[in-house]
Amino acid sequence: MEIRPILSALLRSKTGAILVALQVAISLAILTNALHIVGVRQAVAARPTGIAGENSVFYIRVRHLVEGSHQQQIARQQSETQALRAIGGVASAAFASQAPISRSGWTTSLAATRTPGADTSPGAMYYSSDSLVDTWGLKLVQGRDLRPDDVVDIDGKTSPEELFPKSVLMTRALAGKLWPGAAGVLGKTVYFGTSPDGNAATVVGVIDTLQTQNGELAARGDYALIVPIRQSFSPAMYTVRAEAGQLDRVMKEAEATLRASNQGRAIITMQTAAADRKERYRADMALSWMLIAVSVLLLLITASGIVGMASLWVTQRRKQIGVRRALGARRTDILRYFITENFMITSVGVLCGVALSVALNQLLVSRLEMARLPLAYLAVGAGVFWALGVAAVYGPAWRAASISPATATRSA
């Protein structure tokens, strides 16, 4: 076995081996944690909003320069919604107060009881007098959708506070937060705050997923409910689902239709659901690409370090290589010697790197509340550096194996 003489040689000249092992250890620790963060960020960015077929959905906001009375605004909402539905290629259109992961909207405090001091939960409130379940393709897992007779017409300036819908939809996550462990929540009463005179409504349906306007992390990002309210908003927002392949054309026609109906007395802006997702997770994607670039750079630096050190060792050992070749050593023997030597050094670096990876992850968990590093990242990282070490040393090792005994003796 060549391991004992290789180990003896390394112990006599430890500096180079220690530097390579240290480089592997540090690179492995950074690489595994960086890629773990990338995986977490990518998973966050890929979370479903609840909207089916996001690439076919867009939002159009209309700020009327002359708002008019509440009745005029409601009439205008209804006429504009009908105008959008009449456009060819529109599968569905609805009025909505806000959109998922749009970074703007309403949130309220919800409770399962009016008892003072009871636990409350935040909940994003989606107002609509139309069916968002149909337009957004939300998955209803319990109960029914809201009906037209559930809708309450509210004037924010004159309507009494007790005028409020008696039926709401909520997400599965919010239901689990308010009534943990409950087998079903249909018919349960949700309270808007815990004050004695606060509004209350009955849960008539549960939807699988609907992200909040901010798309917070963990379960809180799905704490949302849909309230059947017809209310004047400025700007008015409509959500439209186009038929497959018709999005661009429908968006142009929708803008032209609303501009014509308002005779230029409105400011109209549009945004696709896909664009909202891109904007919401822009920072996450930028961080992911930056960490990927750092990881690739680390691999290149580590590989160049191994190549440089192996090349130096080949130069320093030309005489020894020549002697071994003269004594009958084959090229494969020389090649195996250098690859085995590098594998041993890399293995020490990998073992130290695994310990360093776990320590770094513990620091991130305690300070930044990061998720724990899965063992799969350590296994893959170790395999990558073992393979990298063999690949990086192969070139210098092959040059060493190509040295003839006569050339080595003359150069000694």
CSV table of C-alpha atoms in Angstrom, one decimal:
chain,number,residue,atom,x,y,z
A,1,MET,CA,0.0,0.0,0.0
A,2,GLU,CA,1.2,3.5,-0.8
A,3,ILE,CA,-0.7,5.2,2.0
A,4,ARG,CA,2.1,4.8,4.6
A,5,PRO,CA,4.9,6.3,2.5
A,6,ILE,CA,2.6,9.1,1.2
A,7,LEU,CA,1.6,9.9,4.8
A,8,SER,CA,5.3,9.9,5.9
A,9,ALA,CA,6.1,12.3,3.0
A,10,LEU,CA,3.3,14.6,3.9
A,11,LEU,CA,4.4,14.7,7.6
A,12,ARG,CA,7.9,15.8,6.5
A,13,SER,CA,6.5,18.6,4.4
A,14,LYS,CA,3.3,19.7,6.1
A,15,THR,CA,2.9,23.3,5.0
A,16,GLY,CA,1.5,22.8,1.5
A,17,ALA,CA,-0.8,20.0,2.6
A,18,ILE,CA,-2.2,22.0,5.5
A,19,LEU,CA,-2.9,25.0,3.2
A,20,VAL,CA,-4.7,22.8,0.6
A,21,ALA,CA,-6.8,21.1,3.4
A,22,LEU,CA,-7.6,24.4,5.0
A,23,GLN,CA,-8.7,25.8,1.7
A,24,VAL,CA,-10.9,22.8,1.0
A,25,ALA,CA,-12.4,23.0,4.6
A,26,ILE,CA,-13.3,26.8,4.3
A,27,SER,CA,-14.6,26.4,0.8
A,28,LEU,CA,-16.8,23.5,1.8
A,29,ALA,CA,-18.2,25.3,4.8
A,30,ILE,CA,-19.1,28.4,2.7
A,31,LEU,CA,-20.3,26.4,-0.3
A,32,THR,CA,-22.7,24.2,1.6
A,33,ASN,CA,-24.3,27.0,3.6
A,34,ALA,CA,-24.4,29.3,0.5
A,35,LEU,CA,-26.2,26.7,-1.6
A,36,HIS,CA,-28.5,25.9,1.4
A,37,ILE,CA,-29.5,29.6,1.5
A,38,VAL,CA,-30.0,29.5,-2.3
A,39,GLY,CA,-32.3,26.5,-2.0
A,40,VAL,CA,-34.3,28.2,0.8
A,41,ARG,CA,-34.6,31.4,-1.2
A,42,GLN,CA,-35.6,29.6,-4.4
A,43,ALA,CA,-38.2,27.6,-2.5
A,44,VAL,CA,-39.6,30.9,-1.0
A,45,ALA,CA,-39.8,32.5,-4.5
A,46,ALA,CA,-41.6,29.5,-5.9
A,47,ARG,CA,-44.4,29.4,-3.3
A,48,PRO,CA,-47.8,29.4,-4.9
A,49,THR,CA,-49.9,32.5,-4.4
A,50,GLY,CA,-53.1,30.4,-4.8
A,51,ILE,CA,-53.8,31.9,-8.2
A,52,ALA,CA,-54.0,29.2,-10.9
A,53,GLY,CA,-52.2,30.0,-14.1
A,54,GLU,CA,-50.5,33.2,-13.0
A,55,ASN,CA,-49.2,33.8,-16.5
A,56,SER,CA,-52.7,34.5,-17.7
A,57,VAL,CA,-53.7,36.9,-15.0
A,58,PHE,CA,-53.2,40.7,-14.8
A,59,TYR,CA,-54.4,43.7,-12.8
A,60,ILE,CA,-55.5,47.0,-14.1
A,61,ARG,CA,-55.8,50.0,-11.8
A,62,VAL,CA,-57.9,53.0,-12.7
A,63,ARG,CA,-57.5,56.3,-10.9
A,64,HIS,CA,-60.4,58.6,-12.0
A,65,LEU,CA,-59.6,62.2,-12.0
A,66,VAL,CA,-63.2,63.0,-11.0
A,67,GLU,CA,-64.3,60.5,-8.4
A,68,GLY,CA,-67.9,61.4,-8.0
A,69,SER,CA,-70.2,60.1,-5.2
A,70,HIS,CA,-70.2,56.6,-3.8
A,71,GLN,CA,-73.2,55.6,-6.0
A,72,GLN,CA,-71.4,57.0,-9.1
A,73,GLN,CA,-68.2,55.1,-8.2
A,74,ILE,CA,-70.1,51.8,-7.7
A,75,ALA,CA,-72.0,52.2,-11.0
A,76,ARG,CA,-68.7,52.9,-12.7
A,77,GLN,CA,-67.1,49.8,-11.1
A,78,GLN,CA,-69.9,47.7,-12.4
A,79,SER,CA,-69.9,49.2,-15.9
A,80,GLU,CA,-66.1,48.9,-16.2
A,81,THR,CA,-66.2,45.3,-15.0
A,82,GLN,CA,-68.8,44.4,-17.6
A,83,ALA,CA,-66.7,46.2,-20.3
A,84,LEU,CA,-63.7,44.1,-19.4
A,85,ARG,CA,-65.7,40.9,-19.5
A,86,ALA,CA,-67.0,41.8,-23.0
A,87,ILE,CA,-63.5,41.8,-24.5
A,88,GLY,CA,-62.7,38.8,-26.7
A,89,GLY,CA,-60.2,36.5,-25.0
A,90,VAL,CA,-61.2,37.4,-21.4
A,91,ALA,CA,-62.1,34.3,-19.4
A,92,SER,CA,-63.1,36.2,-16.3
A,93,ALA,CA,-62.9,39.6,-14.7
A,94,ALA,CA,-63.6,40.9,-11.2
A,95,PHE,CA,-63.2,43.9,-9.0
A,96,ALA,CA,-60.7,43.4,-6.2
A,97,SER,CA,-59.3,45.6,-3.4
A,98,GLN,CA,-55.8,44.2,-3.6
A,99,ALA,CA,-53.6,41.4,-5.1
A,100,PRO,CA,-51.3,38.7,-3.7
A,101,ILE,CA,-47.7,39.7,-3.2
A,102,SER,CA,-48.4,43.1,-4.6
A,103,ARG,CA,-46.7,44.7,-1.5
A,104,SER,CA,-49.8,47.0,-0.9
A,105,GLY,CA,-53.1,46.3,0.7
A,106,TRP,CA,-55.2,45.9,3.9
A,107,THR,CA,-54.6,43.7,6.9
A,108,THR,CA,-56.8,43.4,10.0
A,109,SER,CA,-56.7,41.7,13.4
A,110,LEU,CA,-58.8,38.5,13.7
A,111,ALA,CA,-59.9,36.4,16.6
A,112,ALA,CA,-61.9,33.3,17.3
A,113,THR,CA,-63.5,34.9,20.4
A,114,ARG,CA,-64.3,38.3,21.7
A,115,THR,CA,-62.7,37.5,25.1
A,116,PRO,CA,-60.4,40.4,26.1
A,117,GLY,CA,-56.8,39.4,25.8
A,118,ALA,CA,-57.6,36.5,23.5
A,119,ASP,CA,-55.0,35.5,20.9
A,120,THR,CA,-55.4,37.3,17.6
A,121,SER,CA,-54.0,36.8,14.2
A,122,PRO,CA,-53.3,39.2,11.3
A,123,GLY,CA,-55.2,38.5,8.1
A,124,ALA,CA,-55.1,40.1,4.7
A,125,MET,CA,-58.5,41.3,3.7
A,126,TYR,CA,-59.5,40.9,0.0
A,127,TYR,CA,-62.7,42.9,-0.7
A,128,SER,CA,-64.7,41.9,-3.8
A,129,SER,CA,-68.3,41.9,-5.0
A,130,ASP,CA,-67.4,39.3,-7.6
A,131,SER,CA,-66.1,35.8,-7.4
A,132,LEU,CA,-62.3,35.8,-6.9
A,133,VAL,CA,-62.5,32.0,-6.6
A,134,ASP,CA,-63.5,31.9,-10.3
A,135,THR,CA,-61.3,34.6,-11.6
A,136,TRP,CA,-58.2,33.5,-9.7
A,137,GLY,CA,-58.9,29.8,-9.9
A,138,LEU,CA,-58.6,29.4,-6.1
A,139,LYS,CA,-59.1,25.9,-4.7
A,140,LEU,CA,-62.1,25.6,-2.5
A,141,VAL,CA,-61.4,22.8,0.0
A,142,GLN,CA,-64.5,23.2,2.3
A,143,GLY,CA,-67.8,24.9,2.0
A,144,ARG,CA,-69.0,27.1,-0.8
A,145,ASP,CA,-68.0,30.2,-2.7
A,146,LEU,CA,-69.5,33.6,-1.8
A,147,ARG,CA,-72.8,34.4,-3.5
A,148,PRO,CA,-74.2,37.7,-4.8
A,149,ASP,CA,-76.7,37.8,-1.9
A,150,ASP,CA,-73.7,37.8,0.5
A,151,VAL,CA,-72.4,41.1,-0.8
A,152,VAL,CA,-72.9,44.2,1.3
A,153,ASP,CA,-72.7,47.7,-0.2
A,154,ILE,CA,-70.7,49.9,2.0
A,155,ASP,CA,-70.0,53.6,1.7
A,156,GLY,CA,-66.8,54.3,3.7
A,157,LYS,CA,-68.0,57.8,4.6
A,158,THR,CA,-71.6,57.3,5.6
A,159,SER,CA,-72.3,53.7,6.3
A,160,PRO,CA,-72.6,52.7,9.9
A,161,GLU,CA,-69.7,50.5,11.3
A,162,GLU,CA,-72.1,47.7,12.1
A,163,LEU,CA,-73.0,47.3,8.4
A,164,PHE,CA,-70.7,44.4,7.5
A,165,PRO,CA,-71.0,41.1,5.6
A,166,LYS,CA,-72.2,38.0,7.5
A,167,SER,CA,-70.2,35.5,5.4
A,168,VAL,CA,-66.5,35.3,4.6
A,169,LEU,CA,-64.0,32.9,3.0
A,170,MET,CA,-60.6,32.2,4.6
A,171,THR,CA,-57.5,30.2,3.9
A,172,ARG,CA,-56.7,26.9,5.4
A,173,ALA,CA,-53.7,28.4,7.1
A,174,LEU,CA,-55.7,31.1,8.8
A,175,ALA,CA,-58.4,28.7,9.9
A,176,GLY,CA,-55.6,26.5,11.5
A,177,LYS,CA,-54.2,29.5,13.3
A,178,LEU,CA,-57.6,30.6,14.7
A,179,TRP,CA,-58.9,27.2,15.5
A,180,PRO,CA,-55.9,24.9,15.9
A,181,GLY,CA,-56.8,21.2,15.7
A,182,ALA,CA,-60.4,21.8,14.5
A,183,ALA,CA,-61.6,19.2,12.1
A,184,GLY,CA,-63.8,21.8,10.3
A,185,VAL,CA,-64.4,25.5,10.6
A,186,LEU,CA,-67.5,25.9,8.5
A,187,GLY,CA,-70.1,27.8,10.5
A,188,LYS,CA,-67.6,29.2,13.0
A,189,THR,CA,-67.6,32.9,13.8
A,190,VAL,CA,-64.6,35.0,13.1
A,191,TYR,CA,-64.3,38.3,15.0
A,192,PHE,CA,-62.6,41.4,13.6
A,193,GLY,CA,-60.7,42.3,16.8
A,194,THR,CA,-61.8,41.5,20.4
A,195,SER,CA,-63.7,44.6,21.3
A,196,PRO,CA,-67.4,44.0,22.4
A,197,ASP,CA,-68.8,46.0,19.4
A,198,GLY,CA,-66.4,44.6,16.8
A,199,ASN,CA,-67.7,43.1,13.6
A,200,ALA,CA,-68.2,39.4,13.2
A,201,ALA,CA,-68.8,37.0,10.2
A,202,THR,CA,-69.5,33.3,9.6
A,203,VAL,CA,-67.0,31.2,7.7
A,204,VAL,CA,-68.8,29.7,4.8
A,205,GLY,CA,-65.8,28.4,2.8
A,206,VAL,CA,-62.2,27.5,3.2
A,207,ILE,CA,-59.7,28.0,0.3
A,208,ASP,CA,-56.4,26.1,0.1
A,209,THR,CA,-54.0,28.9,-0.6
A,210,LEU,CA,-54.2,32.7,-1.0
A,211,GLN,CA,-51.0,34.6,-0.1
A,212,THR,CA,-51.2,38.0,1.6
A,213,GLN,CA,-50.2,41.2,-0.2
A,214,ASN,CA,-46.8,41.0,1.4
A,215,GLY,CA,-46.2,37.3,1.0
A,216,GLU,CA,-44.6,36.9,4.5
A,217,LEU,CA,-42.5,33.8,5.2
A,218,ALA,CA,-43.9,30.7,6.9
A,219,ALA,CA,-47.6,30.1,7.5
A,220,ARG,CA,-48.3,33.8,8.1
A,221,GLY,CA,-47.9,34.4,4.3
A,222,ASP,CA,-51.2,32.6,3.8
A,223,TYR,CA,-53.3,34.3,6.5
A,224,ALA,CA,-56.0,35.8,4.2
A,225,LEU,CA,-59.7,36.1,3.9
A,226,ILE,CA,-62.1,37.2,1.2
A,227,VAL,CA,-64.9,39.6,2.3
A,228,PRO,CA,-67.9,40.2,0.1
A,229,ILE,CA,-68.0,44.0,0.1
A,230,ARG,CA,-68.9,46.4,-2.7
A,231,GLN,CA,-67.1,49.6,-1.8
A,232,SER,CA,-65.8,52.6,-3.6
A,233,PHE,CA,-62.0,52.6,-3.9
A,234,SER,CA,-59.6,55.0,-5.5
A,235,PRO,CA,-57.9,53.8,-7.5
A,236,ALA,CA,-60.3,51.0,-8.6
A,237,MET,CA,-58.6,47.7,-9.3
A,238,TYR,CA,-59.7,45.0,-11.6
A,239,THR,CA,-58.2,41.5,-12.0
A,240,VAL,CA,-58.6,39.8,-15.4
A,241,ARG,CA,-57.9,36.3,-16.5
A,242,ALA,CA,-57.1,36.0,-20.2
A,243,GLU,CA,-57.5,32.9,-22.2
A,244,ALA,CA,-54.4,30.9,-23.0
A,245,GLY,CA,-52.0,32.8,-25.3
A,246,GLN,CA,-54.2,35.9,-25.3
A,247,LEU,CA,-52.6,37.9,-22.4
A,248,ASP,CA,-50.7,40.6,-24.4
A,249,ARG,CA,-53.6,41.3,-26.7
A,250,VAL,CA,-56.2,41.4,-23.9
A,251,MET,CA,-54.1,43.8,-21.9
A,252,LYS,CA,-53.9,46.2,-24.8
A,253,GLU,CA,-57.6,46.0,-25.5
A,254,ALA,CA,-58.5,46.4,-21.8
A,255,GLU,CA,-56.5,49.6,-21.6
A,256,ALA,CA,-58.0,51.0,-24.8
A,257,THR,CA,-61.5,50.0,-23.6
A,258,LEU,CA,-61.2,51.8,-20.2
A,259,ARG,CA,-59.5,54.8,-21.7
A,260,ALA,CA,-62.4,55.2,-24.2
A,261,SER,CA,-65.0,54.7,-21.5
A,262,ASN,CA,-63.4,57.4,-19.3
A,263,GLN,CA,-62.7,59.8,-22.2
A,264,GLY,CA,-59.1,60.4,-21.0
A,265,ARG,CA,-60.2,61.4,-17.5
A,266,ALA,CA,-58.4,58.5,-15.8
A,267,ILE,CA,-54.9,57.3,-15.1
A,268,ILE,CA,-54.6,53.7,-16.0
A,269,THR,CA,-51.8,51.3,-15.0
A,270,MET,CA,-51.4,47.6,-15.5
A,271,GLN,CA,-49.3,44.8,-14.0
A,272,THR,CA,-49.3,41.1,-14.6
A,273,ALA,CA,-49.3,38.6,-11.7
A,274,ALA,CA,-46.0,37.2,-13.0
A,275,ALA,CA,-44.5,40.7,-12.8
A,276,ASP,CA,-45.7,41.0,-9.2
A,277,ARG,CA,-44.0,37.8,-8.4
A,278,LYS,CA,-40.8,39.0,-10.1
A,279,GLU,CA,-40.8,42.3,-8.2
A,280,ARG,CA,-41.7,40.6,-4.8
A,281,TYR,CA,-38.8,38.2,-5.0
A,282,ARG,CA,-36.2,40.3,-6.9
A,283,ALA,CA,-34.0,40.6,-3.8
A,284,ASP,CA,-34.2,36.8,-3.2
A,285,MET,CA,-33.2,36.0,-6.7
A,286,ALA,CA,-30.4,38.6,-6.7
A,287,LEU,CA,-29.1,37.0,-3.4
A,288,SER,CA,-29.3,33.5,-5.0
A,289,TRP,CA,-27.3,34.5,-8.1
A,290,MET,CA,-24.7,36.3,-6.0
A,291,LEU,CA,-24.2,33.2,-3.8
A,292,ILE,CA,-24.1,30.9,-6.8
A,293,ALA,CA,-21.4,33.2,-8.3
A,294,VAL,CA,-19.4,33.1,-5.0
A,295,SER,CA,-19.7,29.3,-4.9
A,296,VAL,CA,-18.4,28.9,-8.4
A,297,LEU,CA,-15.6,31.3,-7.7
A,298,LEU,CA,-14.7,29.3,-4.6
A,299,LEU,CA,-14.6,26.1,-6.6
A,300,LEU,CA,-12.3,27.7,-9.2
A,301,ILE,CA,-10.0,29.1,-6.5
A,302,THR,CA,-9.8,25.7,-4.7
A,303,ALA,CA,-9.1,23.9,-8.0
A,304,SER,CA,-6.4,26.4,-8.9
A,305,GLY,CA,-4.8,26.0,-5.5
A,306,ILE,CA,-4.7,22.2,-5.8
A,307,VAL,CA,-3.3,22.4,-9.4
A,308,GLY,CA,-0.6,24.9,-8.2
A,309,MET,CA,0.5,22.9,-5.2
A,310,ALA,CA,0.5,19.6,-7.2
A,311,SER,CA,2.6,21.2,-9.9
A,312,LEU,CA,5.1,22.5,-7.3
A,313,TRP,CA,5.4,19.0,-5.8
A,314,VAL,CA,6.0,17.5,-9.2
A,315,THR,CA,8.8,20.0,-9.9
A,316,GLN,CA,10.3,19.3,-6.5
A,317,ARG,CA,10.2,15.5,-6.9
A,318,ARG,CA,11.5,15.1,-10.4
A,319,LYS,CA,14.5,13.1,-9.1
A,320,GLN,CA,12.4,10.9,-6.9
A,321,ILE,CA,10.0,10.3,-9.8
A,322,GLY,CA,12.9,9.4,-12.1
A,323,VAL,CA,14.3,7.0,-9.5
A,324,ARG,CA,11.0,5.2,-9.2
A,325,ARG,CA,10.6,5.0,-12.9
A,326,ALA,CA,14.1,3.6,-13.2
A,327,LEU,CA,13.2,1.0,-10.6
A,328,GLY,CA,10.3,-0.2,-12.7
A,329,ALA,CA,7.4,2.0,-11.6
A,330,ARG,CA,4.8,2.4,-14.3
A,331,ARG,CA,3.1,5.6,-15.3
A,332,THR,CA,-0.1,4.4,-13.7
A,333,ASP,CA,1.8,3.9,-10.4
A,334,ILE,CA,3.1,7.5,-10.5
A,335,LEU,CA,-0.4,8.7,-11.4
A,336,ARG,CA,-2.0,6.7,-8.6
A,337,TYR,CA,0.5,8.0,-6.1
A,338,PHE,CA,-0.3,11.7,-6.8
A,339,ILE,CA,-4.1,11.1,-6.9
A,340,THR,CA,-4.0,9.1,-3.7
A,341,GLU,CA,-1.9,11.8,-2.0
A,342,ASN,CA,-4.3,14.5,-3.1
A,343,PHE,CA,-7.3,12.4,-2.1
A,344,MET,CA,-5.9,12.0,1.4
A,345,ILE,CA,-5.3,15.8,1.8
A,346,THR,CA,-8.8,16.5,0.4
A,347,SER,CA,-10.3,14.0,2.8
A,348,VAL,CA,-8.8,15.8,5.8
A,349,GLY,CA,-10.1,19.1,4.4
A,350,VAL,CA,-13.6,17.6,3.8
A,351,LEU,CA,-13.8,16.2,7.4
A,352,CYS,CA,-12.8,19.6,8.8
A,353,GLY,CA,-15.1,21.3,6.4
A,354,VAL,CA,-18.1,19.2,7.5
A,355,ALA,CA,-17.5,20.2,11.1
A,356,LEU,CA,-17.0,23.9,10.0
A,357,SER,CA,-20.2,23.7,7.9
A,358,VAL,CA,-22.3,22.5,10.9
A,359,ALA,CA,-20.7,25.2,13.2
A,360,LEU,CA,-21.4,28.0,10.6
A,361,ASN,CA,-25.0,26.7,10.2
A,362,GLN,CA,-25.6,26.7,13.9
A,363,LEU,CA,-24.4,30.3,14.0
A,364,LEU,CA,-26.8,31.3,11.2
A,365,VAL,CA,-29.7,29.4,12.9
A,366,SER,CA,-29.1,31.2,16.3
A,367,ARG,CA,-28.5,34.6,14.9
A,368,LEU,CA,-30.6,34.8,11.7
A,369,GLU,CA,-33.2,32.1,12.3
A,370,MET,CA,-32.1,30.2,9.3
A,371,ALA,CA,-33.2,26.6,8.6
A,372,ARG,CA,-30.9,23.8,9.7
A,373,LEU,CA,-28.5,22.5,7.1
A,374,PRO,CA,-29.8,19.2,5.7
A,375,LEU,CA,-27.2,16.3,5.7
A,376,ALA,CA,-27.7,16.0,1.9
A,377,TYR,CA,-25.8,19.2,1.4
A,378,LEU,CA,-22.9,17.9,3.3
A,379,ALA,CA,-22.8,14.7,1.4
A,380,VAL,CA,-23.1,16.4,-2.0
A,381,GLY,CA,-20.5,19.0,-0.9
A,382,ALA,CA,-18.0,16.4,0.2
A,383,GLY,CA,-18.5,14.5,-3.1
A,384,VAL,CA,-18.0,17.6,-5.1
A,385,PHE,CA,-14.7,18.5,-3.4
A,386,TRP,CA,-13.4,14.9,-3.7
A,387,ALA,CA,-14.2,14.9,-7.4
A,388,LEU,CA,-12.7,18.4,-7.7
A,389,GLY,CA,-9.5,17.3,-6.0
A,390,VAL,CA,-9.1,14.3,-8.3
A,391,ALA,CA,-9.9,16.4,-11.5
A,392,ALA,CA,-7.5,19.2,-10.4
A,393,VAL,CA,-4.6,17.0,-9.6
A,394,TYR,CA,-4.9,14.8,-12.7
A,395,GLY,CA,-3.1,17.2,-15.0
A,396,PRO,CA,0.0,17.6,-12.9
A,397,ALA,CA,0.0,13.9,-12.0
A,398,TRP,CA,-0.1,12.9,-15.7
A,399,ARG,CA,2.9,15.2,-16.4
A,400,ALA,CA,4.7,13.6,-13.5
A,401,ALA,CA,3.9,10.1,-14.9
A,402,SER,CA,5.3,11.2,-18.3
A,403,ILE,CA,8.8,12.0,-16.9
A,404,SER,CA,11.4,9.6,-18.2
A,405,PRO,CA,14.0,8.2,-15.9
A,406,ALA,CA,16.9,9.7,-17.9
A,407,THR,CA,15.3,13.2,-18.0
A,408,ALA,CA,14.7,13.1,-14.3
A,409,THR,CA,18.3,12.0,-13.5
A,410,ARG,CA,19.9,14.7,-15.7
A,411,SER,CA,17.7,17.4,-14.1
A,412,ALA,CA,18.6,16.3,-10.6
